[in-house]
Each structure stands twice: as C-alpha cells, then as structure tokens.
Amino acid sequence: MEAQHKPLLMLRSKVVIVGDAYVGKTAITQMLISSGHNYPKNYLMTTDVDFSVKQIRLPEVNCCVELFLFDCAGQGVFNKLDLNAVHWDNASFVCVVFDVCNRESFQSCGRWLQGVRATRPTAAPMPGVLIGSKADLREGSRAVVDAQEGARFAQENGLAYFEVSAAMSSGVEAPFQHMAQQFHTMYEASMRKAEGLAGVGGF
Amino acid sequence: MDLALEVEGGSLVSASSYDMRHPPENIIDGKDSTFWSTTGGFPQEAIIKLKDTAGVSIQTITTVTTNVRRLEIEKSQGPGASRWEPVYSTVLDDTEGDIQLHSQSVRGVESSHIKIKLTSGWGEHASVHRVSVLGKLTGPVSTSGRPAAYRD
Ligand SMILES: Nc1nc2c(ncn2[C@@H]2O[C@H](COP(=O)(O)OP(=O)(O)OP(=O)(O)O)[C@@H](O)[C@H]2O)c(=O)[nH]1
Ligand SMILES: [Mg+2]
C-alpha cells in the first residue's frame, strides 16, 4: 500500500533575541522575516520589544514550526534586564547576538544568557543559539572576536554558534532553521515519553 | 459520576493546539494512556462541556498531566460559556516529564463548562492525559428526587 500523506504538524515556539545595543538584532530579525528583502540600513533603536512571526518548514518531517520572535531592546538604561524580563516568560529558545567587531558586546553575552535563563528554573538549561553578527566586516579585518572564540563560548554554554551578515544577507536563516529542527526533535521526544507513561496515573 | 467523560455525555469544545496523533478529545476518553499534546508555547487551554449543562454540582476535579507548571481551572455557567470565573489554580511539581496527578476538592461548584488552562510549563510540551470532573446532576433531569436541594 502507498504511504499515507500525513497532514502538516504545526508547532509553535517562542524565541527571545537579546544582546547589547547596536549589535544587529533588528537587522537579523527583519532580514529573516522579509526573506532577505528588508535590510534596515539606518539604525533605529528598539525601545521595548518588536514582535514578529516566522514560519520555518521542515519538509522531511512534514512539520512547520512557527517561531514567535521577540526582538528585545539592547540599550542599557539601569534595570534593563528587569524591564526586558517581562518579555522572556515562557521562552523556548534564547538567541544571544554580539557584534564580531565589538568585544564588549561579546563579553555581555554571559549576562544576557543568564538573565533569560533565570526566567525558567528547570533542570535543563534553555537551549538556543549564539550569533556573531556583521560577519561581512571580517573582510576588512575590523573584527576583534574570531570564530573559534565564539564557538568556544557557545559550546561551554550549551548553545550552537552561527555567524551572520544581515547586510550581505548571508547565514540569516541557519540559526532559526537550527532552532526549528531542535524544537521538532524535542517535541517528538516528549511525545515518545508521554506515550510511554501509559497507565501510570491510574487513579 | 465523571461529568466530563465522553461516554457520559461530556464533550470537548475547543483547544488551543492540535496534533492529530494526540487530539484534545483524549482528555475525556477515560484513559490515562492517551493524551492531548500541546504543540509549543504557553498559555494553552482546553474547554470541556459537561454532561448536563442544565445544572451540575462538582465535588472533585482530578487532572493527569505532564510538564505543566501552573495549572488553572475555570468554570462557566450557561450554554454560551462566555463568562469565566476561576475555580482554583495550583503549581504542580517538576516531575521531569513523568505523570503529575492532582486532585482538588471543590465542594459543590456549579458549572456547565470547565476550562483547563496551562499557564506555564516545566518542559516545552505539556500533555494532558485526563481531566475528571466528579459531581452530581442538579438540574431537572436528575433522578435523585430532590435535585435542587444538593448544596454542600
Ligand atoms: N556592516 C554591517 N552592519 C550591520 C549589520 N547588521 C546590522 N548592521 C548595522 O548595525 C546597526 C545596528 O543594527 P540594529 O539591528 O538596529 O541593532 P540592534 O541590536 O537591534 O540594536 P538595539 O535595538 O538598540 O538593541 C545598524 O546601523 C545596522 O545597519 C551587518 O550584518 N553588517
Ligand atoms: Mg533593535
């Protein structure tokens, strides 16, 4: 018999995008949701949070993951971490962005990561990605954080590392594709687990 | 009597997410082995219409779930189910994906619909295996003789 055509499975996942001001979070988000058509050339500071949705298709598993993107403000007024934190509830993934030309923004990554993960006191740390942005500027050797350093920090902190250039529209989809894949894998794993619990409740 | 049970006349009105392998109707099929899976994100909710919308009195609500952190139960009286009031809310223990069994005595709550709300989770994907609503009919179709007299 022919294999049945399975209907599409829709999953939903919240991603919070954090990192210092001016590192390129909004540029990455805008390029992602416009499929490379909308690069914000002029800096427009994000003041609170910008919310958008991106659907990522996973054809091999007949699934579509809707990523709910929370592009947060990086500008530091005193308790910005606290102010931002209201947007971090129930996040599935954290996306920490730094600018490869700005060492200070790289050094802030740990603080951003901690802040987001603190909203979810579970045993396993919240998964996510680390993005080194403005990778196009590596050409002119203006970069001060190299890829190995980025990858090492990511690995030590349970993140996957990606380099992106929003300006060149290069590598923008990859980190989000990665999170969508991982989300589907996690979903299937928790379904297998729940299926294995048959009869345990038994009241 | 479990007033939510499908075979008793309970029905599922709506749910906030859907995977055809684990549909929301599994909440009221009377089995702990089948479940409704939430496909990501919180809050999530499902609405159950109870056996007899004319009038029931609920004594105990039992939920069988996994990965739920905050659980809220709300009630609504009347066929439209347009106004919701809280019945109780609780924070369940982190069982790392194992079954969370929670029972709450509600002492004669009157309601035609029950909403189960999963406000937050311990894991990405919560599952609801069963919602049992133990109670009595108080409406005119009750066979107890003095239906309206039942007030805890
Ligand atoms: N060369 C280069 N410049 C970029 C790139 N991405 C963003 N920029 C520029 O960097 C500046 C800041 O970008 P934004 O995306 O607004 O930065 P942000 O992280 O959202 O900043 P806040 O909203 O203040 O937190 C803008 O002027 C962008 O044009 C890139 O890939 N390459
Ligand atoms: Mg911004």
PDB file of N, CA, C and O and ligand atoms in Angstrom, chain A residues 17 19-27 29 43-50 71-75, ligand 2:
ATOM      1  N   ILE A  17      15.351  37.289  21.464  1.00  0.00           N
ATOM      2  CA  ILE A  17      16.603  37.719  20.838  1.00  0.00           C
ATOM      3  C   ILE A  17      17.177  38.853  21.677  1.00  0.00           C
ATOM      4  O   ILE A  17      16.556  39.912  21.813  1.00  0.00           O
ATOM      5  N   GLY A  19      20.959  40.861  23.406  1.00  0.00           N
ATOM      6  CA  GLY A  19      22.335  41.247  23.151  1.00  0.00           C
ATOM      7  C   GLY A  19      22.431  42.757  23.281  1.00  0.00           C
ATOM      8  O   GLY A  19      21.407  43.453  23.312  1.00  0.00           O
ATOM      9  N   ASP A  20      23.661  43.260  23.334  1.00  0.00           N
ATOM     10  CA  ASP A  20      23.870  44.695  23.534  1.00  0.00           C
ATOM     11  C   ASP A  20      23.224  45.522  22.417  1.00  0.00           C
ATOM     12  O   ASP A  20      22.923  45.000  21.337  1.00  0.00           O
ATOM     13  N   ALA A  21      23.088  46.811  22.671  1.00  0.00           N
ATOM     14  CA  ALA A  21      22.549  47.727  21.677  1.00  0.00           C
ATOM     15  C   ALA A  21      23.466  47.764  20.454  1.00  0.00           C
ATOM     16  O   ALA A  21      24.691  47.592  20.565  1.00  0.00           O
ATOM     17  N   TYR A  22      22.892  47.932  19.288  1.00  0.00           N
ATOM     18  CA  TYR A  22      23.615  48.188  18.045  1.00  0.00           C
ATOM     19  C   TYR A  22      24.331  46.952  17.478  1.00  0.00           C
ATOM     20  O   TYR A  22      25.077  47.044  16.521  1.00  0.00           O
ATOM     21  N   VAL A  23      24.127  45.777  18.054  1.00  0.00           N
ATOM     22  CA  VAL A  23      24.841  44.599  17.543  1.00  0.00           C
ATOM     23  C   VAL A  23      24.195  44.046  16.269  1.00  0.00           C
ATOM     24  O   VAL A  23      24.805  43.243  15.558  1.00  0.00           O
ATOM     25  N   GLY A  24      22.933  44.415  15.996  1.00  0.00           N
ATOM     26  CA  GLY A  24      22.302  43.965  14.753  1.00  0.00           C
ATOM     27  C   GLY A  24      21.140  43.001  14.930  1.00  0.00           C
ATOM     28  O   GLY A  24      20.766  42.302  13.987  1.00  0.00           O
ATOM     29  N   LYS A  25      20.543  42.975  16.099  1.00  0.00           N
ATOM     30  CA  LYS A  25      19.418  42.062  16.357  1.00  0.00           C
ATOM     31  C   LYS A  25      18.236  42.357  15.438  1.00  0.00           C
ATOM     32  O   LYS A  25      17.645  41.454  14.851  1.00  0.00           O
ATOM     33  N   THR A  26      17.911  43.643  15.318  1.00  0.00           N
ATOM     34  CA  THR A  26      16.762  44.012  14.491  1.00  0.00           C
ATOM     35  C   THR A  26      17.049  43.760  13.013  1.00  0.00           C
ATOM     36  O   THR A  26      16.174  43.287  12.277  1.00  0.00           O
ATOM     37  N   ALA A  27      18.279  44.023  12.592  1.00  0.00           N
ATOM     38  CA  ALA A  27      18.651  43.767  11.198  1.00  0.00           C
ATOM     39  C   ALA A  27      18.474  42.284  10.861  1.00  0.00           C
ATOM     40  O   ALA A  27      17.911  41.931   9.818  1.00  0.00           O
ATOM     41  N   THR A  29      16.550  40.066  12.436  1.00  0.00           N
ATOM     42  CA  THR A  29      15.129  39.713  12.501  1.00  0.00           C
ATOM     43  C   THR A  29      14.389  40.186  11.250  1.00  0.00           C
ATOM     44  O   THR A  29      13.621  39.430  10.644  1.00  0.00           O
ATOM     45  N   TYR A  43      20.148  52.943  11.570  1.00  0.00           N
ATOM     46  CA  TYR A  43      19.906  52.413  12.909  1.00  0.00           C
ATOM     47  C   TYR A  43      18.664  53.052  13.513  1.00  0.00           C
ATOM     48  O   TYR A  43      18.556  54.267  13.605  1.00  0.00           O
ATOM     49  N   LEU A  44      17.746  52.200  13.885  1.00  0.00           N
ATOM     50  CA  LEU A  44      16.569  52.654  14.602  1.00  0.00           C
ATOM     51  C   LEU A  44      16.524  51.846  15.890  1.00  0.00           C
ATOM     52  O   LEU A  44      16.218  50.650  15.873  1.00  0.00           O
ATOM     53  N   MET A  45      16.862  52.474  16.982  1.00  0.00           N
ATOM     54  CA  MET A  45      16.949  51.781  18.259  1.00  0.00           C
ATOM     55  C   MET A  45      15.617  51.126  18.628  1.00  0.00           C
ATOM     56  O   MET A  45      14.564  51.741  18.524  1.00  0.00           O
ATOM     57  N   THR A  46      15.691  49.873  19.025  1.00  0.00           N
ATOM     58  CA  THR A  46      14.500  49.209  19.548  1.00  0.00           C
ATOM     59  C   THR A  46      14.290  49.696  20.974  1.00  0.00           C
ATOM     60  O   THR A  46      15.215  49.633  21.786  1.00  0.00           O
ATOM     61  N   THR A  47      13.098  50.198  21.267  1.00  0.00           N
ATOM     62  CA  THR A  47      12.906  50.796  22.589  1.00  0.00           C
ATOM     63  C   THR A  47      12.302  49.830  23.598  1.00  0.00           C
ATOM     64  O   THR A  47      12.564  49.925  24.776  1.00  0.00           O
ATOM     65  N   ASP A  48      11.513  48.896  23.161  1.00  0.00           N
ATOM     66  CA  ASP A  48      10.942  47.945  24.117  1.00  0.00           C
ATOM     67  C   ASP A  48      11.157  46.543  23.572  1.00  0.00           C
ATOM     68  O   ASP A  48      12.106  45.871  23.904  1.00  0.00           O
ATOM     69  N   VAL A  49      10.261  46.139  22.701  1.00  0.00           N
ATOM     70  CA  VAL A  49      10.403  44.841  22.061  1.00  0.00           C
ATOM     71  C   VAL A  49       9.625  44.885  20.757  1.00  0.00           C
ATOM     72  O   VAL A  49       8.591  45.549  20.667  1.00  0.00           O
ATOM     73  N   ASP A  50      10.166  44.233  19.718  1.00  0.00           N
ATOM     74  CA  ASP A  50       9.438  44.093  18.460  1.00  0.00           C
ATOM     75  C   ASP A  50       9.071  42.635  18.306  1.00  0.00           C
ATOM     76  O   ASP A  50       9.924  41.759  18.450  1.00  0.00           O
ATOM     77  N   ASP A  71      12.239  40.466  19.523  1.00  0.00           N
ATOM     78  CA  ASP A  71      13.465  41.227  19.299  1.00  0.00           C
ATOM     79  C   ASP A  71      13.538  42.316  20.377  1.00  0.00           C
ATOM     80  O   ASP A  71      12.839  43.314  20.316  1.00  0.00           O
ATOM     81  N   CYS A  72      14.390  42.093  21.365  1.00  0.00           N
ATOM     82  CA  CYS A  72      14.389  42.941  22.564  1.00  0.00           C
ATOM     83  C   CYS A  72      15.347  44.124  22.421  1.00  0.00           C
ATOM     84  O   CYS A  72      16.274  44.104  21.623  1.00  0.00           O
ATOM     85  N   ALA A  73      15.111  45.121  23.238  1.00  0.00           N
ATOM     86  CA  ALA A  73      15.972  46.305  23.256  1.00  0.00           C
ATOM     87  C   ALA A  73      17.298  45.968  23.926  1.00  0.00           C
ATOM     88  O   ALA A  73      17.345  45.280  24.932  1.00  0.00           O
ATOM     89  N   GLY A  74      18.385  46.466  23.341  1.00  0.00           N
ATOM     90  CA  GLY A  74      19.690  46.230  23.941  1.00  0.00           C
ATOM     91  C   GLY A  74      20.202  47.431  24.710  1.00  0.00           C
ATOM     92  O   GLY A  74      21.098  47.320  25.535  1.00  0.00           O
ATOM     93  N   GLN A  75      19.602  48.592  24.413  1.00  0.00           N
ATOM     94  CA  GLN A  75      20.054  49.842  25.019  1.00  0.00           C
ATOM     95  C   GLN A  75      19.976  49.765  26.541  1.00  0.00           C
ATOM     96  O   GLN A  75      18.948  49.417  27.093  1.00  0.00           O
TER      97      GLN A  75
HETATM   98 MG    MG C   2      16.855  46.542  17.685  1.00  0.00          MG
END
